């Protein structure tokens, strides 16, 4: 037991002496580094003071700064201030989060519309229908053979078309019939569309025949006397 206690005592004394030496060495090193820092700080202060004096003298003499002259270094701060911690973004249930949250405005429903829009649309619709009716009336009246023939004196257009087909030996198109009637009756305004409608009406009443050659349509007088007799009765009526 005495040997173990002696060994422990020797080991403790060795560690104690080593720790004491390390502490003394550390203190001396801190003193040395601190003295160097103080000397450097003093030199820096002197240099900054000289720099300020030189700059003031140059300004007093009216000299411009050299192009490559470095700017004056900023004065070192004693200690860097810790940055203020950023405020955490609030979550639902936090104290300040509900105050900062922006609530979006409620959206309007697509079906709910102001009452001022309805009269405007009604007016537009009425204007469209009125303009449509007024635009369609002249064209409809112009396409009717009876309206055109009633405005002119003499035989009706249907009679002229039927007589012209009876005089032809070959099929004729609506454009050819309209051109021939226009030359024969220059006092009347004969349109191809009106003549085509008249020819289709004669075909429907079996007073004319229609044949198609490619994309062109031709009309001829009916064969036999039944068609002509029916046409005479209808013309007299």
Tab-separated table of C-alpha atoms in Angstrom:
chain	number	residue	atom	x	y	z
A	1	UNK	CA	0.000	0.000	0.000
A	2	UNK	CA	2.871	2.389	0.812
A	3	UNK	CA	4.363	1.945	-2.671
A	4	UNK	CA	1.057	2.767	-4.395
A	5	UNK	CA	0.533	5.889	-2.342
A	6	UNK	CA	4.084	7.020	-3.049
A	7	UNK	CA	3.607	6.574	-6.824
A	8	UNK	CA	0.330	8.493	-6.767
A	9	UNK	CA	1.932	11.329	-4.860
A	10	UNK	CA	4.810	11.574	-7.314
A	11	UNK	CA	2.429	11.597	-10.331
A	12	UNK	CA	0.301	14.312	-8.746
A	13	UNK	CA	3.323	16.487	-8.032
A	14	UNK	CA	4.503	16.080	-11.617
A	15	UNK	CA	1.110	17.145	-13.080
A	16	UNK	CA	0.916	20.038	-10.656
A	17	UNK	CA	4.319	21.350	-11.668
A	18	UNK	CA	3.520	20.950	-15.387
A	19	UNK	CA	0.201	22.806	-15.069
A	20	UNK	CA	1.879	25.622	-13.143
A	21	UNK	CA	4.554	25.965	-15.831
A	22	UNK	CA	1.929	26.001	-18.625
A	23	UNK	CA	-0.088	28.674	-16.879
A	24	UNK	CA	2.982	30.854	-16.369
A	25	UNK	CA	4.002	30.433	-20.011
A	26	UNK	CA	0.454	31.273	-21.185
A	27	UNK	CA	0.351	34.451	-19.086
A	28	UNK	CA	3.690	35.610	-20.435
A	29	UNK	CA	2.562	34.938	-24.031
A	30	UNK	CA	-0.599	36.963	-23.474
A	31	UNK	CA	1.457	39.847	-22.092
A	32	UNK	CA	3.774	39.749	-25.102
A	33	UNK	CA	0.954	39.663	-27.670
A	34	UNK	CA	-0.908	42.417	-25.818
A	35	UNK	CA	2.198	44.603	-25.829
A	36	UNK	CA	2.606	44.073	-29.582
A	37	UNK	CA	-1.052	44.929	-30.209
A	38	UNK	CA	-0.723	48.095	-28.120
A	39	UNK	CA	2.367	49.148	-30.063
A	40	UNK	CA	0.680	48.489	-33.402
A	41	UNK	CA	-2.423	50.348	-32.307
A	42	UNK	CA	-0.310	53.321	-31.335
A	43	UNK	CA	1.450	53.280	-34.707
A	44	UNK	CA	-1.901	53.080	-36.496
A	45	UNK	CA	-3.227	56.050	-34.554
A	46	UNK	CA	-0.175	58.127	-35.492
A	47	UNK	CA	-0.492	57.188	-39.173
A	48	UNK	CA	-4.184	58.071	-39.235
A	49	UNK	CA	-3.476	61.443	-37.645
A	50	UNK	CA	-0.754	62.159	-40.208
A	51	UNK	CA	-3.080	61.121	-43.031
A	52	UNK	CA	-5.782	63.510	-41.856
A	53	UNK	CA	-3.279	66.380	-41.708
A	54	UNK	CA	-1.987	65.641	-45.202
A	55	UNK	CA	-5.498	65.503	-46.664
A	56	UNK	CA	-6.388	68.845	-45.089
A	57	UNK	CA	-3.206	70.414	-46.464
A	58	UNK	CA	-3.945	69.125	-49.964
A	59	UNK	CA	-7.473	70.532	-49.848
A	60	UNK	CA	-6.111	73.880	-48.646
A	61	UNK	CA	-3.695	73.968	-51.583
A	62	UNK	CA	-6.501	73.080	-54.029
A	63	UNK	CA	-4.869	69.900	-55.302
A	64	UNK	CA	-6.896	67.037	-56.747
A	65	UNK	CA	-6.590	63.501	-55.485
A	66	UNK	CA	-4.334	61.160	-57.411
A	67	UNK	CA	-6.135	58.583	-59.622
A	68	UNK	CA	-4.598	55.568	-57.908
A	69	UNK	CA	-4.641	56.913	-54.372
A	70	UNK	CA	-6.277	54.443	-51.969
A	71	UNK	CA	-9.087	55.641	-49.776
A	72	UNK	CA	-8.564	56.230	-46.101
A	73	UNK	CA	-8.990	53.003	-44.115
A	74	UNK	CA	-11.853	52.923	-41.681
A	75	UNK	CA	-11.066	53.174	-38.035
A	76	UNK	CA	-11.060	49.769	-36.326
A	77	UNK	CA	-13.916	49.193	-33.961
A	78	UNK	CA	-13.270	48.137	-30.419
A	79	UNK	CA	-15.577	45.149	-30.639
A	80	UNK	CA	-18.053	43.979	-33.226
A	81	UNK	CA	-21.576	44.395	-32.013
A	82	UNK	CA	-23.648	41.252	-32.337
A	83	UNK	CA	-26.291	41.506	-34.994
A	84	UNK	CA	-29.840	41.743	-33.781
A	85	UNK	CA	-31.592	38.415	-34.177
A	86	UNK	CA	-34.173	38.359	-36.913
A	87	UNK	CA	-37.706	38.265	-35.729
A	88	UNK	CA	-39.176	34.832	-36.373
A	89	UNK	CA	-42.053	34.619	-38.751
A	90	UNK	CA	-45.167	34.121	-36.753
A	91	UNK	CA	-47.186	31.010	-37.028
A	92	UNK	CA	-50.890	30.645	-36.389
A	93	UNK	CA	-51.356	31.024	-32.687
A	94	UNK	CA	-48.298	33.330	-32.139
A	95	UNK	CA	-48.654	36.767	-30.563
A	96	UNK	CA	-47.675	39.026	-33.478
A	97	UNK	CA	-48.363	36.797	-36.498
A	98	UNK	CA	-52.120	37.473	-36.794
A	99	UNK	CA	-51.487	41.250	-36.770
A	100	UNK	CA	-49.089	41.075	-39.732
A	101	UNK	CA	-50.989	38.569	-41.823
A	102	UNK	CA	-52.932	40.136	-44.679
A	103	UNK	CA	-56.319	38.662	-45.359
A	104	UNK	CA	-57.176	38.594	-49.099
A	105	UNK	CA	-60.335	40.346	-50.173
A	106	UNK	CA	-63.262	38.052	-50.962
A	107	UNK	CA	-63.659	37.318	-54.631
A	108	UNK	CA	-66.801	38.226	-56.458
A	109	UNK	CA	-68.820	35.431	-57.848
A	110	UNK	CA	-68.938	35.115	-61.616
A	111	UNK	CA	-72.727	35.076	-61.660
A	112	UNK	CA	-73.193	38.144	-59.413
A	113	UNK	CA	-72.961	41.224	-61.570
A	114	UNK	CA	-73.972	44.788	-60.991
A	115	UNK	CA	-77.374	45.913	-62.151
A	116	UNK	CA	-75.816	48.696	-64.217
A	117	UNK	CA	-74.339	46.167	-66.674
A	118	UNK	CA	-77.697	44.603	-67.509
A	119	UNK	CA	-79.331	47.696	-69.091
A	120	UNK	CA	-76.201	48.318	-71.151
A	121	UNK	CA	-76.238	44.782	-72.540
A	122	UNK	CA	-79.961	44.996	-73.168
A	123	UNK	CA	-79.453	48.219	-75.111
A	124	UNK	CA	-76.647	46.661	-77.150
A	125	UNK	CA	-78.782	43.605	-77.918
A	126	UNK	CA	-81.694	45.820	-78.958
A	127	UNK	CA	-79.431	47.877	-81.198
A	128	UNK	CA	-78.076	44.708	-82.817
A	129	UNK	CA	-81.523	43.284	-83.488
A	130	UNK	CA	-82.768	46.609	-84.828
A	131	UNK	CA	-79.769	46.994	-87.116
A	132	UNK	CA	-80.064	43.368	-88.221
A	133	UNK	CA	-83.721	43.740	-89.132
A	134	UNK	CA	-83.191	47.003	-90.966
A	135	UNK	CA	-80.233	45.513	-92.850
A	136	UNK	CA	-82.085	42.354	-93.824
A	137	UNK	CA	-85.295	43.909	-95.031
A	138	UNK	CA	-83.955	45.521	-98.233
A	139	UNK	CA	-82.086	42.380	-99.277
A	140	UNK	CA	-85.117	40.166	-98.670
A	141	UNK	CA	-87.406	42.434	-100.656
A	142	UNK	CA	-84.866	42.677	-103.469
A	143	UNK	CA	-84.649	38.896	-103.740
A	144	UNK	CA	-88.384	38.489	-104.156
A	145	UNK	CA	-89.434	38.383	-107.854
A	146	UNK	CA	-92.895	39.733	-107.023
A	147	UNK	CA	-91.483	42.866	-105.300
A	148	UNK	CA	-89.209	43.646	-108.231
A	149	UNK	CA	-91.845	43.006	-110.873
A	150	UNK	CA	-94.468	45.039	-109.005
A	151	UNK	CA	-92.307	48.169	-109.165
A	152	UNK	CA	-92.092	48.044	-112.990
A	153	UNK	CA	-94.749	48.099	-115.638
A	154	UNK	CA	-95.198	45.270	-118.131
A	155	UNK	CA	-95.076	41.478	-117.732
A	156	UNK	CA	-93.790	39.860	-114.588
A	157	UNK	CA	-90.261	38.549	-114.335
A	158	UNK	CA	-91.430	34.961	-114.083
A	159	UNK	CA	-93.259	35.306	-117.414
A	160	UNK	CA	-90.193	36.805	-119.072
A	161	UNK	CA	-87.972	34.000	-117.768
A	162	UNK	CA	-90.417	31.278	-118.849
A	163	UNK	CA	-90.841	32.791	-122.331
A	164	UNK	CA	-87.082	33.172	-122.725
A	165	UNK	CA	-86.482	29.513	-121.850
A	166	UNK	CA	-89.164	28.472	-124.358
A	167	UNK	CA	-87.382	30.367	-127.124
A	168	UNK	CA	-83.986	28.709	-126.440
A	169	UNK	CA	-82.887	25.469	-128.029
A	170	UNK	CA	-80.001	24.879	-125.596
A	171	UNK	CA	-79.763	24.937	-121.783
A	172	UNK	CA	-79.010	28.331	-120.261
A	173	UNK	CA	-77.542	29.298	-116.926
A	174	UNK	CA	-79.086	31.858	-114.594
A	175	UNK	CA	-76.379	34.383	-115.491
A	176	UNK	CA	-77.035	33.943	-119.223
A	177	UNK	CA	-80.789	34.346	-118.749
A	178	UNK	CA	-80.265	37.466	-116.605
A	179	UNK	CA	-77.895	38.972	-119.187
A	180	UNK	CA	-80.290	38.287	-122.068
A	181	UNK	CA	-83.279	39.752	-120.220
A	182	UNK	CA	-81.216	42.780	-119.206
A	183	UNK	CA	-80.367	43.482	-122.842
A	184	UNK	CA	-83.963	42.934	-123.958
A	185	UNK	CA	-85.397	45.121	-121.198
A	186	UNK	CA	-82.846	47.805	-120.318
A	187	UNK	CA	-85.457	49.826	-118.410
A	188	UNK	CA	-85.674	47.082	-115.756
A	189	UNK	CA	-83.102	46.113	-113.171
A	190	UNK	CA	-82.635	42.377	-113.456
A	191	UNK	CA	-80.281	40.614	-111.056
A	192	UNK	CA	-78.772	37.183	-111.449
A	193	UNK	CA	-79.748	36.111	-107.925
A	194	UNK	CA	-83.405	37.063	-108.557
A	195	UNK	CA	-83.407	35.227	-111.884
A	196	UNK	CA	-81.905	32.126	-110.240
A	197	UNK	CA	-84.650	32.160	-107.603
A	198	UNK	CA	-87.281	32.523	-110.309
A	199	UNK	CA	-85.823	29.583	-112.247
A	200	UNK	CA	-85.804	27.402	-109.145
A	201	UNK	CA	-89.454	28.301	-108.587
A	202	UNK	CA	-90.284	27.259	-112.164
A	203	UNK	CA	-88.444	23.968	-111.619
A	204	UNK	CA	-90.450	23.362	-108.444
A	205	UNK	CA	-93.705	23.900	-110.419
A	206	UNK	CA	-92.526	21.660	-113.286
A	207	UNK	CA	-92.392	24.664	-115.618
A	208	UNK	CA	-88.639	24.284	-116.195
A	209	UNK	CA	-86.004	21.585	-116.079
A	210	UNK	CA	-82.650	21.772	-114.353
A	211	UNK	CA	-79.449	19.983	-115.420
A	212	UNK	CA	-75.986	20.085	-113.897
A	213	UNK	CA	-72.712	19.982	-115.826
A	214	UNK	CA	-69.786	19.878	-113.451
A	215	UNK	CA	-70.259	22.715	-110.983
A	216	UNK	CA	-72.573	24.719	-113.314
A	217	UNK	CA	-76.382	24.539	-113.312
A	218	UNK	CA	-78.384	25.005	-116.535
A	219	UNK	CA	-82.108	25.401	-117.113
A	220	UNK	CA	-84.320	24.465	-120.090
A	221	UNK	CA	-87.991	24.671	-120.926
A	222	UNK	CA	-90.071	21.590	-119.989
A	223	UNK	CA	-90.666	18.875	-122.583
A	224	UNK	CA	-94.278	18.423	-123.902
A	225	UNK	CA	-97.267	20.623	-123.676
A	226	UNK	CA	-98.342	19.833	-120.110
A	227	UNK	CA	-95.796	22.193	-118.637
A	228	UNK	CA	-96.647	25.023	-121.031
A	229	UNK	CA	-100.395	24.579	-120.450
A	230	UNK	CA	-99.903	24.683	-116.689
A	231	UNK	CA	-97.729	27.756	-117.082
A	232	UNK	CA	-100.404	29.522	-119.198
A	233	UNK	CA	-103.093	28.774	-116.609
A	234	UNK	CA	-100.901	30.057	-113.764
A	235	UNK	CA	-99.937	33.178	-115.740
A	236	UNK	CA	-103.595	33.956	-116.429
A	237	UNK	CA	-104.515	33.445	-112.795
